[in-house]
PDB file of C-alpha atoms and ligand atoms in Angstrom:
ATOM      1  CA  UNK A1074     -30.562  17.291   3.614  1.00 62.00           C
ATOM      2  CA  UNK A1075     -30.727  13.671   5.381  1.00 60.00           C
ATOM      3  CA  UNK A1076     -31.985  10.622   4.456  1.00 61.00           C
ATOM      4  CA  UNK A1077     -34.101   8.063   6.654  1.00 57.00           C
ATOM      5  CA  UNK A1078     -30.925   6.518   6.754  1.00 68.00           C
ATOM      6  CA  UNK A1079     -28.889   9.280   7.735  1.00 77.00           C
ATOM      7  CA  UNK A1080     -27.190   9.662   4.130  1.00 89.00           C
ATOM      8  CA  UNK A1081     -26.613  13.179   2.930  1.00 94.00           C
ATOM      9  CA  UNK A1082     -28.810  14.071   0.498  1.00 95.00           C
ATOM     10  CA  UNK A1083     -26.703  16.353  -2.825  1.00 96.00           C
ATOM     11  CA  UNK A1084     -29.223  18.695  -3.656  1.00 96.00           C
ATOM     12  CA  UNK A1085     -30.040  19.410  -7.534  1.00 96.00           C
ATOM     13  CA  UNK A1086     -27.388  22.158  -7.560  1.00 97.00           C
ATOM     14  CA  UNK A1087     -24.722  19.954  -5.964  1.00 97.00           C
ATOM     15  CA  UNK A1088     -25.808  17.635  -7.867  1.00 97.00           C
ATOM     16  CA  UNK A1089     -25.061  20.235 -10.803  1.00 97.00           C
ATOM     17  CA  UNK A1090     -21.515  21.397  -9.217  1.00 96.00           C
ATOM     18  CA  UNK A1091     -20.456  18.474  -8.530  1.00 97.00           C
ATOM     19  CA  UNK A1092     -20.924  15.809 -11.376  1.00 96.00           C
ATOM     20  CA  UNK A1093     -19.721  18.901 -13.458  1.00 97.00           C
ATOM     21  CA  UNK A1094     -16.748  18.929 -11.023  1.00 96.00           C
ATOM     22  CA  UNK A1095     -15.825  15.481 -11.894  1.00 97.00           C
ATOM     23  CA  UNK A1096     -16.158  15.340 -15.936  1.00 97.00           C
ATOM     24  CA  UNK A1097     -14.323  18.494 -16.060  1.00 96.00           C
ATOM     25  CA  UNK A1098     -11.375  16.883 -13.763  1.00 96.00           C
ATOM     26  CA  UNK A1099     -11.447  13.230 -14.197  1.00 97.00           C
ATOM     27  CA  UNK A1100     -13.662  13.307 -17.155  1.00 97.00           C
ATOM     28  CA  UNK A1101     -15.641  11.007 -15.581  1.00 97.00           C
ATOM     29  CA  UNK A1102     -19.363  11.025 -16.186  1.00 96.00           C
ATOM     30  CA  UNK A1103     -22.141  10.792 -13.070  1.00 96.00           C
ATOM     31  CA  UNK A1104     -24.187  13.364 -14.528  1.00 95.00           C
ATOM     32  CA  UNK A1105     -27.067  10.948 -14.356  1.00 95.00           C
ATOM     33  CA  UNK A1106     -25.735   8.623 -10.860  1.00 95.00           C
ATOM     34  CA  UNK A1107     -27.122  11.180  -8.117  1.00 96.00           C
ATOM     35  CA  UNK A1108     -27.967   7.871  -5.566  1.00 94.00           C
ATOM     36  CA  UNK A1109     -24.266   6.167  -6.130  1.00 95.00           C
ATOM     37  CA  UNK A1110     -22.678   9.541  -5.337  1.00 97.00           C
ATOM     38  CA  UNK A1111     -24.330   9.212  -2.352  1.00 96.00           C
ATOM     39  CA  UNK A1112     -23.839   6.470  -1.454  1.00 95.00           C
ATOM     40  CA  UNK A1113     -20.575   6.034  -1.703  1.00 96.00           C
ATOM     41  CA  UNK A1114     -19.561   9.769  -0.564  1.00 97.00           C
ATOM     42  CA  UNK A1115     -21.329   9.030   2.771  1.00 95.00           C
ATOM     43  CA  UNK A1116     -18.223   7.431   4.484  1.00 94.00           C
ATOM     44  CA  UNK A1117     -16.185  10.012   3.775  1.00 96.00           C
ATOM     45  CA  UNK A1118     -18.803  12.852   4.307  1.00 95.00           C
ATOM     46  CA  UNK A1119     -19.234  11.046   7.586  1.00 93.00           C
ATOM     47  CA  UNK A1120     -15.950  11.396   8.813  1.00 94.00           C
ATOM     48  CA  UNK A1121     -15.087  14.526   7.692  1.00 93.00           C
ATOM     49  CA  UNK A1122     -18.223  15.579  10.038  1.00 93.00           C
ATOM     50  CA  UNK A1123     -19.705  17.436   7.453  1.00 94.00           C
ATOM     51  CA  UNK A1124     -23.522  18.183   6.869  1.00 92.00           C
ATOM     52  CA  UNK A1125     -23.731  18.824   3.160  1.00 95.00           C
ATOM     53  CA  UNK A1126     -22.444  18.270   0.278  1.00 97.00           C
ATOM     54  CA  UNK A1127     -22.046  22.160  -0.212  1.00 96.00           C
ATOM     55  CA  UNK A1128     -19.760  22.021   3.134  1.00 96.00           C
ATOM     56  CA  UNK A1129     -18.079  19.380   1.507  1.00 96.00           C
ATOM     57  CA  UNK A1130     -17.091  20.914  -1.436  1.00 96.00           C
ATOM     58  CA  UNK A1131     -15.715  23.721   0.452  1.00 94.00           C
ATOM     59  CA  UNK A1132     -13.371  21.192   1.739  1.00 93.00           C
ATOM     60  CA  UNK A1133     -12.115  19.470  -1.638  1.00 93.00           C
ATOM     61  CA  UNK A1134     -12.176  23.315  -2.867  1.00 90.00           C
ATOM     62  CA  UNK A1135      -8.414  23.305  -1.153  1.00 92.00           C
ATOM     63  CA  UNK A1136      -6.896  21.322  -3.173  1.00 86.00           C
ATOM     64  CA  UNK A1137      -5.539  18.871  -0.996  1.00 90.00           C
ATOM     65  CA  UNK A1138      -4.289  15.826  -2.687  1.00 93.00           C
ATOM     66  CA  UNK A1139      -5.655  12.859  -0.332  1.00 95.00           C
ATOM     67  CA  UNK A1140      -8.561  14.482   0.291  1.00 95.00           C
ATOM     68  CA  UNK A1141      -9.099  14.511  -3.916  1.00 96.00           C
ATOM     69  CA  UNK A1142      -7.665  10.945  -3.692  1.00 97.00           C
ATOM     70  CA  UNK A1143     -10.158   9.606  -0.539  1.00 97.00           C
ATOM     71  CA  UNK A1144     -12.478  10.973  -3.302  1.00 97.00           C
ATOM     72  CA  UNK A1145     -11.504   9.563  -6.239  1.00 97.00           C
ATOM     73  CA  UNK A1146     -11.082   5.847  -4.473  1.00 97.00           C
ATOM     74  CA  UNK A1147     -14.538   5.668  -3.458  1.00 97.00           C
ATOM     75  CA  UNK A1148     -16.212   7.290  -7.153  1.00 97.00           C
ATOM     76  CA  UNK A1149     -13.781   5.042  -9.062  1.00 97.00           C
ATOM     77  CA  UNK A1150     -15.448   1.619 -10.301  1.00 96.00           C
ATOM     78  CA  UNK A1151     -12.171  -0.596  -9.931  1.00 96.00           C
ATOM     79  CA  UNK A1152     -13.901  -4.671 -11.211  1.00 97.00           C
ATOM     80  CA  UNK A1153     -11.308  -6.306 -13.094  1.00 98.00           C
ATOM     81  CA  UNK A1154      -9.749  -9.278 -13.287  1.00 98.00           C
ATOM     82  CA  UNK A1155      -7.551 -11.879 -14.741  1.00 98.00           C
ATOM     83  CA  UNK A1156      -8.054 -13.040 -18.650  1.00 98.00           C
ATOM     84  CA  UNK A1157     -10.751 -10.427 -18.926  1.00 98.00           C
ATOM     85  CA  UNK A1158     -11.815 -10.427 -22.332  1.00 98.00           C
ATOM     86  CA  UNK A1159      -9.638 -12.774 -23.734  1.00 98.00           C
ATOM     87  CA  UNK A1160      -9.870 -12.245 -27.001  1.00 98.00           C
ATOM     88  CA  UNK A1161      -7.279  -9.391 -26.499  1.00 98.00           C
ATOM     89  CA  UNK A1162      -5.000 -11.115 -24.850  1.00 98.00           C
ATOM     90  CA  UNK A1163      -5.300 -13.926 -28.363  1.00 98.00           C
ATOM     91  CA  UNK A1164      -4.387 -11.438 -30.673  1.00 98.00           C
ATOM     92  CA  UNK A1165      -1.975 -10.230 -28.849  1.00 98.00           C
ATOM     93  CA  UNK A1166      -0.152 -13.945 -28.640  1.00 98.00           C
ATOM     94  CA  UNK A1167      -1.047 -14.357 -32.438  1.00 98.00           C
ATOM     95  CA  UNK A1168      -0.990 -11.195 -34.187  1.00 98.00           C
ATOM     96  CA  UNK A1169       0.928  -8.898 -32.803  1.00 98.00           C
ATOM     97  CA  UNK A1170       3.807 -10.938 -31.025  1.00 98.00           C
ATOM     98  CA  UNK A1171       4.701 -12.458 -33.779  1.00 97.00           C
ATOM     99  CA  UNK A1172       5.163  -9.312 -36.044  1.00 97.00           C
ATOM    100  CA  UNK A1173       6.567  -7.424 -34.235  1.00 97.00           C
ATOM    101  CA  UNK A1174       9.665 -10.888 -33.807  1.00 95.00           C
ATOM    102  CA  UNK A1175       9.589 -10.244 -38.060  1.00 95.00           C
ATOM    103  CA  UNK A1176       9.762  -6.733 -37.899  1.00 95.00           C
ATOM    104  CA  UNK A1177      11.271  -5.262 -34.835  1.00 94.00           C
ATOM    105  CA  UNK A1178      14.871  -5.405 -34.825  1.00 94.00           C
ATOM    106  CA  UNK A1179      15.351  -3.927 -31.767  1.00 95.00           C
ATOM    107  CA  UNK A1180      13.676  -6.850 -30.357  1.00 96.00           C
ATOM    108  CA  UNK A1181      12.004  -3.933 -27.666  1.00 96.00           C
ATOM    109  CA  UNK A1182       8.204  -3.517 -26.551  1.00 97.00           C
ATOM    110  CA  UNK A1183       6.533  -1.308 -24.538  1.00 98.00           C
ATOM    111  CA  UNK A1184       2.566  -1.330 -23.272  1.00 98.00           C
ATOM    112  CA  UNK A1185       0.492   0.941 -22.205  1.00 98.00           C
ATOM    113  CA  UNK A1186      -2.332  -0.119 -19.410  1.00 98.00           C
ATOM    114  CA  UNK A1187      -4.391   2.844 -19.351  1.00 98.00           C
ATOM    115  CA  UNK A1188      -6.994   2.524 -15.927  1.00 98.00           C
ATOM    116  CA  UNK A1189      -5.312  -0.252 -15.028  1.00 98.00           C
ATOM    117  CA  UNK A1190      -7.257  -0.581 -11.535  1.00 98.00           C
ATOM    118  CA  UNK A1191      -5.821  -3.590  -9.291  1.00 98.00           C
ATOM    119  CA  UNK A1192      -3.662  -4.553 -12.282  1.00 98.00           C
ATOM    120  CA  UNK A1193      -4.841  -7.401 -13.541  1.00 98.00           C
ATOM    121  CA  UNK A1194      -4.706  -7.200 -17.414  1.00 98.00           C
ATOM    122  CA  UNK A1195      -1.154  -5.482 -17.063  1.00 98.00           C
ATOM    123  CA  UNK A1196      -0.193  -8.512 -15.064  1.00 98.00           C
ATOM    124  CA  UNK A1197      -1.992 -10.339 -18.192  1.00 98.00           C
ATOM    125  CA  UNK A1198      -0.226  -8.661 -20.604  1.00 98.00           C
ATOM    126  CA  UNK A1199       3.338  -9.813 -18.840  1.00 98.00           C
ATOM    127  CA  UNK A1200       2.513 -13.659 -18.579  1.00 98.00           C
ATOM    128  CA  UNK A1201       1.303 -13.331 -22.295  1.00 98.00           C
ATOM    129  CA  UNK A1202       4.332 -11.871 -23.785  1.00 97.00           C
ATOM    130  CA  UNK A1203       6.747 -14.164 -20.981  1.00 96.00           C
ATOM    131  CA  UNK A1204       5.025 -16.782 -22.344  1.00 96.00           C
ATOM    132  CA  UNK A1205       5.667 -15.689 -25.518  1.00 96.00           C
ATOM    133  CA  UNK A1206       8.807 -14.721 -26.072  1.00 94.00           C
ATOM    134  CA  UNK A1207      10.201 -17.231 -23.352  1.00 91.00           C
ATOM    135  CA  UNK A1208      13.902 -17.740 -23.187  1.00 83.00           C
ATOM    136  CA  UNK A1209      14.606 -15.946 -26.133  1.00 88.00           C
ATOM    137  CA  UNK A1210      15.990 -12.190 -25.051  1.00 89.00           C
ATOM    138  CA  UNK A1211      13.382  -9.242 -25.216  1.00 94.00           C
ATOM    139  CA  UNK A1212      13.095  -5.742 -23.761  1.00 94.00           C
ATOM    140  CA  UNK A1213       9.514  -5.393 -22.877  1.00 96.00           C
ATOM    141  CA  UNK A1214       8.290  -2.361 -20.712  1.00 95.00           C
ATOM    142  CA  UNK A1215       4.248  -2.709 -19.443  1.00 98.00           C
ATOM    143  CA  UNK A1216       3.598   0.966 -17.556  1.00 98.00           C
ATOM    144  CA  UNK A1217       0.459   0.987 -15.363  1.00 98.00           C
ATOM    145  CA  UNK A1218      -1.729   3.633 -14.476  1.00 98.00           C
ATOM    146  CA  UNK A1219      -5.244   4.967 -12.967  1.00 98.00           C
ATOM    147  CA  UNK A1220      -6.230   8.129 -10.713  1.00 98.00           C
ATOM    148  CA  UNK A1221      -7.527   5.585  -7.965  1.00 98.00           C
ATOM    149  CA  UNK A1222      -4.480   5.363  -6.126  1.00 97.00           C
ATOM    150  CA  UNK A1223      -5.880   2.893  -3.466  1.00 98.00           C
ATOM    151  CA  UNK A1224      -6.688   0.672  -6.189  1.00 98.00           C
ATOM    152  CA  UNK A1225      -2.961   0.569  -7.778  1.00 97.00           C
ATOM    153  CA  UNK A1226      -1.644  -0.034  -4.078  1.00 98.00           C
ATOM    154  CA  UNK A1227      -3.627  -3.167  -4.493  1.00 98.00           C
ATOM    155  CA  UNK A1228      -2.068  -4.001  -7.700  1.00 98.00           C
ATOM    156  CA  UNK A1229       2.209  -3.144  -6.379  1.00 98.00           C
ATOM    157  CA  UNK A1230       1.020  -5.334  -3.136  1.00 98.00           C
ATOM    158  CA  UNK A1231      -0.362  -8.437  -6.569  1.00 98.00           C
ATOM    159  CA  UNK A1232      -2.099 -10.414  -3.906  1.00 98.00           C
ATOM    160  CA  UNK A1233      -4.856 -11.773  -5.570  1.00 98.00           C
ATOM    161  CA  UNK A1234      -8.480 -13.546  -4.246  1.00 98.00           C
ATOM    162  CA  UNK A1235      -8.983 -16.573  -5.781  1.00 97.00           C
ATOM    163  CA  UNK A1236     -12.195 -15.626  -7.771  1.00 97.00           C
ATOM    164  CA  UNK A1237      -9.753 -12.240 -10.065  1.00 97.00           C
ATOM    165  CA  UNK A1238      -7.818 -15.929 -11.213  1.00 98.00           C
ATOM    166  CA  UNK A1239     -10.440 -18.372 -12.699  1.00 97.00           C
ATOM    167  CA  UNK A1240      -9.924 -17.488 -16.235  1.00 97.00           C
ATOM    168  CA  UNK A1241      -6.259 -18.032 -16.126  1.00 97.00           C
ATOM    169  CA  UNK A1242      -4.668 -21.288 -17.262  1.00 96.00           C
ATOM    170  CA  UNK A1243      -3.970 -23.509 -14.670  1.00 96.00           C
ATOM    171  CA  UNK A1244      -0.500 -23.913 -16.141  1.00 96.00           C
ATOM    172  CA  UNK A1245       0.062 -20.055 -15.769  1.00 97.00           C
ATOM    173  CA  UNK A1246      -1.529 -20.557 -12.132  1.00 97.00           C
ATOM    174  CA  UNK A1247       1.004 -22.685 -10.913  1.00 97.00           C
ATOM    175  CA  UNK A1248       3.792 -20.459 -12.958  1.00 97.00           C
ATOM    176  CA  UNK A1249       3.429 -17.559 -11.479  1.00 98.00           C
ATOM    177  CA  UNK A1250       1.591 -17.590  -8.698  1.00 98.00           C
ATOM    178  CA  UNK A1251       1.922 -18.424  -4.916  1.00 98.00           C
ATOM    179  CA  UNK A1252      -0.148 -19.509  -2.650  1.00 97.00           C
ATOM    180  CA  UNK A1253      -1.467 -18.094   0.379  1.00 97.00           C
ATOM    181  CA  UNK A1254      -3.592 -18.264   3.227  1.00 97.00           C
ATOM    182  CA  UNK A1255      -7.257 -19.416   1.441  1.00 96.00           C
ATOM    183  CA  UNK A1256      -8.265 -17.489  -0.610  1.00 97.00           C
ATOM    184  CA  UNK A1257      -5.482 -15.552  -2.256  1.00 98.00           C
ATOM    185  CA  UNK A1258      -1.952 -16.159  -3.682  1.00 98.00           C
ATOM    186  CA  UNK A1259       0.341 -13.966  -4.820  1.00 98.00           C
ATOM    187  CA  UNK A1260       2.027 -12.965  -8.016  1.00 98.00           C
ATOM    188  CA  UNK A1261       5.098 -13.757  -8.553  1.00 98.00           C
ATOM    189  CA  UNK A1262       7.721 -11.077  -8.255  1.00 97.00           C
ATOM    190  CA  UNK A1263       9.420 -11.985 -11.069  1.00 96.00           C
ATOM    191  CA  UNK A1264       6.005 -10.353 -12.857  1.00 97.00           C
ATOM    192  CA  UNK A1265       5.766  -7.591 -10.511  1.00 98.00           C
ATOM    193  CA  UNK A1266       8.914  -6.400 -11.874  1.00 97.00           C
ATOM    194  CA  UNK A1267       7.412  -6.481 -14.872  1.00 97.00           C
ATOM    195  CA  UNK A1268       5.238  -3.607 -14.366  1.00 98.00           C
ATOM    196  CA  UNK A1269       5.295  -0.260 -13.777  1.00 98.00           C
ATOM    197  CA  UNK A1270       2.495   1.378 -11.704  1.00 98.00           C
ATOM    198  CA  UNK A1271       1.591   5.843 -11.807  1.00 98.00           C
ATOM    199  CA  UNK A1272      -1.429   7.552 -10.749  1.00 98.00           C
ATOM    200  CA  UNK A1273      -2.190   9.450 -14.245  1.00 98.00           C
ATOM    201  CA  UNK A1274      -4.763  11.060 -14.987  1.00 98.00           C
ATOM    202  CA  UNK A1275      -6.220  10.742 -19.000  1.00 98.00           C
ATOM    203  CA  UNK A1276      -7.737  14.154 -19.057  1.00 98.00           C
ATOM    204  CA  UNK A1277      -3.916  15.494 -18.845  1.00 98.00           C
ATOM    205  CA  UNK A1278      -1.654  16.299 -21.431  1.00 97.00           C
ATOM    206  CA  UNK A1279      -0.070  12.857 -22.991  1.00 97.00           C
ATOM    207  CA  UNK A1280       4.367  13.259 -21.990  1.00 93.00           C
ATOM    208  CA  UNK A1281       5.871  10.261 -22.429  1.00 95.00           C
ATOM    209  CA  UNK A1282       9.111   9.760 -23.427  1.00 94.00           C
ATOM    210  CA  UNK A1283       8.796   7.430 -26.610  1.00 96.00           C
ATOM    211  CA  UNK A1284       5.259   6.273 -27.467  1.00 98.00           C
ATOM    212  CA  UNK A1285       3.835   2.647 -27.489  1.00 98.00           C
ATOM    213  CA  UNK A1286       3.281  -0.316 -29.855  1.00 98.00           C
ATOM    214  CA  UNK A1287       0.819  -1.289 -27.413  1.00 98.00           C
ATOM    215  CA  UNK A1288      -2.404   0.760 -25.467  1.00 98.00           C
ATOM    216  CA  UNK A1289      -5.015  -1.382 -23.630  1.00 99.00           C
ATOM    217  CA  UNK A1290      -7.709   1.531 -22.452  1.00 98.00           C
ATOM    218  CA  UNK A1291     -10.820  -0.781 -21.970  1.00 98.00           C
ATOM    219  CA  UNK A1292     -13.712  -0.402 -19.505  1.00 98.00           C
ATOM    220  CA  UNK A1293     -12.436   2.918 -18.925  1.00 98.00           C
ATOM    221  CA  UNK A1294     -14.320   5.089 -21.545  1.00 97.00           C
ATOM    222  CA  UNK A1295     -17.898   3.979 -20.418  1.00 94.00           C
ATOM    223  CA  UNK A1296     -17.648   6.750 -17.784  1.00 91.00           C
ATOM    224  CA  UNK A1297     -16.810   9.147 -20.034  1.00 96.00           C
ATOM    225  CA  UNK A1298     -19.213  11.462 -22.589  1.00 94.00           C
ATOM    226  CA  UNK A1299     -18.243  11.069 -26.091  1.00 93.00           C
ATOM    227  CA  UNK A1300     -16.258  14.240 -26.355  1.00 94.00           C
ATOM    228  CA  UNK A1301     -14.379  13.178 -23.922  1.00 96.00           C
ATOM    229  CA  UNK A1302     -13.713  10.228 -25.424  1.00 96.00           C
ATOM    230  CA  UNK A1303     -12.848  11.218 -28.576  1.00 95.00           C
ATOM    231  CA  UNK A1304     -10.585  13.686 -27.290  1.00 96.00           C
ATOM    232  CA  UNK A1305      -8.945  10.598 -25.700  1.00 97.00           C
ATOM    233  CA  UNK A1306      -8.928   8.317 -28.677  1.00 97.00           C
ATOM    234  CA  UNK A1307      -7.184  11.070 -30.404  1.00 97.00           C
ATOM    235  CA  UNK A1308      -4.233  11.155 -27.933  1.00 98.00           C
ATOM    236  CA  UNK A1309      -4.084   7.560 -27.729  1.00 98.00           C
ATOM    237  CA  UNK A1310      -2.897   7.982 -31.796  1.00 97.00           C
ATOM    238  CA  UNK A1311      -0.618  10.228 -30.874  1.00 97.00           C
ATOM    239  CA  UNK A1312       0.931   8.290 -28.066  1.00 98.00           C
ATOM    240  CA  UNK A1313       1.325   4.729 -30.432  1.00 98.00           C
ATOM    241  CA  UNK A1314       4.144   4.267 -33.031  1.00 97.00           C
ATOM    242  CA  UNK A1315       2.996   3.520 -36.523  1.00 97.00           C
ATOM    243  CA  UNK A1316       2.020   0.092 -36.800  1.00 97.00           C
ATOM    244  CA  UNK A1317       0.949  -0.170 -32.960  1.00 98.00           C
ATOM    245  CA  UNK A1318      -2.449  -0.928 -31.463  1.00 98.00           C
ATOM    246  CA  UNK A1319      -5.082   0.212 -29.205  1.00 98.00           C
ATOM    247  CA  UNK A1320      -7.861  -2.340 -28.071  1.00 98.00           C
ATOM    248  CA  UNK A1321     -10.631  -0.579 -26.315  1.00 98.00           C
ATOM    249  CA  UNK A1322     -13.269  -2.545 -24.182  1.00 98.00           C
ATOM    250  CA  UNK A1323     -16.002  -5.176 -25.801  1.00 96.00           C
ATOM    251  CA  UNK A1324     -18.496  -3.021 -25.051  1.00 95.00           C
ATOM    252  CA  UNK A1325     -16.556   0.245 -26.343  1.00 94.00           C
ATOM    253  CA  UNK A1326     -16.919   2.065 -29.361  1.00 89.00           C
ATOM    254  CA  UNK A1327     -14.921   4.256 -31.331  1.00 90.00           C
ATOM    255  CA  UNK A1328     -16.840   6.607 -34.029  1.00 87.00           C
ATOM    256  CA  UNK A1329     -15.655   6.069 -37.149  1.00 82.00           C
ATOM    257  CA  UNK A1330     -15.227   9.057 -39.762  1.00 83.00           C
ATOM    258  CA  UNK A1331     -13.361  11.334 -36.333  1.00 84.00           C
ATOM    259  CA  UNK A1332     -10.659   8.800 -35.933  1.00 91.00           C
ATOM    260  CA  UNK A1333      -7.406   8.894 -38.428  1.00 93.00           C
ATOM    261  CA  UNK A1334      -7.663   4.955 -36.284  1.00 96.00           C
ATOM    262  CA  UNK A1335      -8.048   1.464 -38.332  1.00 95.00           C
ATOM    263  CA  UNK A1336     -10.929  -0.669 -37.667  1.00 95.00           C
ATOM    264  CA  UNK A1337      -9.207  -4.350 -37.543  1.00 96.00           C
ATOM    265  CA  UNK A1338     -12.129  -5.632 -35.974  1.00 96.00           C
ATOM    266  CA  UNK A1339     -14.695  -4.923 -32.742  1.00 95.00           C
ATOM    267  CA  UNK A1340     -12.135  -3.641 -30.440  1.00 97.00           C
ATOM    268  CA  UNK A1341      -9.020  -3.321 -32.075  1.00 98.00           C
ATOM    269  CA  UNK A1342      -8.119  -0.381 -33.730  1.00 97.00           C
ATOM    270  CA  UNK A1343      -4.328   0.358 -35.809  1.00 98.00           C
ATOM    271  CA  UNK A1344      -2.385   3.406 -36.099  1.00 97.00           C
ATOM    272  CA  UNK A1345      -1.953   3.385 -40.256  1.00 90.00           C
TER     273      UNK A1345
HETATM  274  C1  LIG B 345     -13.458  -0.905 -14.272  1.00 93.21           C
HETATM  275  S1  LIG B 345     -11.896  -0.302 -14.088  1.00 93.21           S
HETATM  276  C2  LIG B 345     -11.154  -0.429 -15.628  1.00 93.21           C
HETATM  277  C3  LIG B 345      -9.918  -1.915 -15.599  1.00 93.21           C
HETATM  278  C4  LIG B 345      -9.450  -2.807 -16.715  1.00 93.21           C
HETATM  279  N1  LIG B 345      -8.712  -1.470 -17.282  1.00 93.21           N
HETATM  280  C5  LIG B 345     -10.097  -3.612 -17.217  1.00 93.21           C
HETATM  281  O1  LIG B 345     -10.419  -3.937 -18.616  1.00 93.21           O
HETATM  282  O2  LIG B 345     -10.643  -4.766 -16.395  1.00 93.21           O
HETATM  283  C6  LIG B 345     -11.850   0.933 -14.820  1.00 93.21           C
HETATM  284  C7  LIG B 345     -10.822   2.163 -13.801  1.00 93.21           C
HETATM  285  O3  LIG B 345     -10.513   3.585 -14.948  1.00 93.21           O
HETATM  286  C8  LIG B 345      -9.830   3.766 -13.803  1.00 93.21           C
HETATM  287  N2  LIG B 345     -10.073   5.945 -14.666  1.00 93.21           N
HETATM  288  C9  LIG B 345     -11.562   6.127 -14.525  1.00 93.21           C
HETATM  289  N3  LIG B 345     -11.359   7.589 -14.896  1.00 93.21           N
HETATM  290  C10 LIG B 345     -10.054   7.867 -14.764  1.00 93.21           C
HETATM  291  C11 LIG B 345      -9.081   8.865 -15.439  1.00 93.21           C
HETATM  292  N4  LIG B 345      -9.265   9.905 -15.984  1.00 93.21           N
HETATM  293  N5  LIG B 345      -7.783   8.946 -15.341  1.00 93.21           N
HETATM  294  C12 LIG B 345      -6.746   7.886 -15.374  1.00 93.21           C
HETATM  295  N6  LIG B 345      -7.942   6.349 -14.693  1.00 93.21           N
HETATM  296  C13 LIG B 345      -9.405   6.634 -14.401  1.00 93.21           C
HETATM  297  C14 LIG B 345     -10.719   3.844 -13.151  1.00 93.21           C
HETATM  298  O4  LIG B 345     -10.167   4.356 -11.616  1.00 93.21           O
HETATM  299  C15 LIG B 345     -10.719   2.143 -12.661  1.00 93.21           C
HETATM  300  O5  LIG B 345      -9.462   1.951 -11.792  1.00 93.21           O
END
């Protein structure tokens, strides 16, 4: 069915099928976002020259990775910026890293930015850690993952609009970026090398070789329903070292009573 502006409408049945598929495979709950799906999928349906979502599902069911990636690239919300929710970065600098210096004889520190989008969160963490350790030799690694391949292409290129950088201290802008044609800045190769980007669906089983010291999963679970969030929190718990931290978005919560995490302060949790 077509709307007046040529957009293909989702019937109630199609909406049910599509939202169940998204929830079951990617955790994303768009049950109440019919218009958003129609608007964001419009271009893909036009390119595929299909006349209904039912026809589009037939293509999707062939499970071609490029088809699925195109859909996820359109349906995920990737908004982010450097130094977003800065209290987490203060906590990293003022609490976590000083504690690591005292207790971590191996001088290895690992971070996971889960749902990293275009990389600003992971790169901000890299700058905080670099600045903290300065010339002291620490081996820190940052893994950054997302299901949007398009967002991660942006992360790997690491060319940012000045608006995404407006919360960064000017001294870091000078130290870690090179000005390109206005309004863009390129991140230094050194900081780029601190972060490894991988496509990863948080609904899949976690099979990391080593546990992490710190996991960021901020502004990702807002798109998931409660049972999906609860399961994911449990998986994060097992993916952390004892004493490791989980940061979630400031508008998100972990249900007390159902998690083994210790609540430290809003949006900050510790294992043990
Ligand atoms: C709003 S961004 C958050 C970026 C950053 N963490 C922040 O707080 O600014 C949400 C990201 O979660 C990703 N995402 C959603 N569902 C996911 C899933 N099942 N697995 C991995 N990433 C997912 C989206 O692709 C999107 O890039």
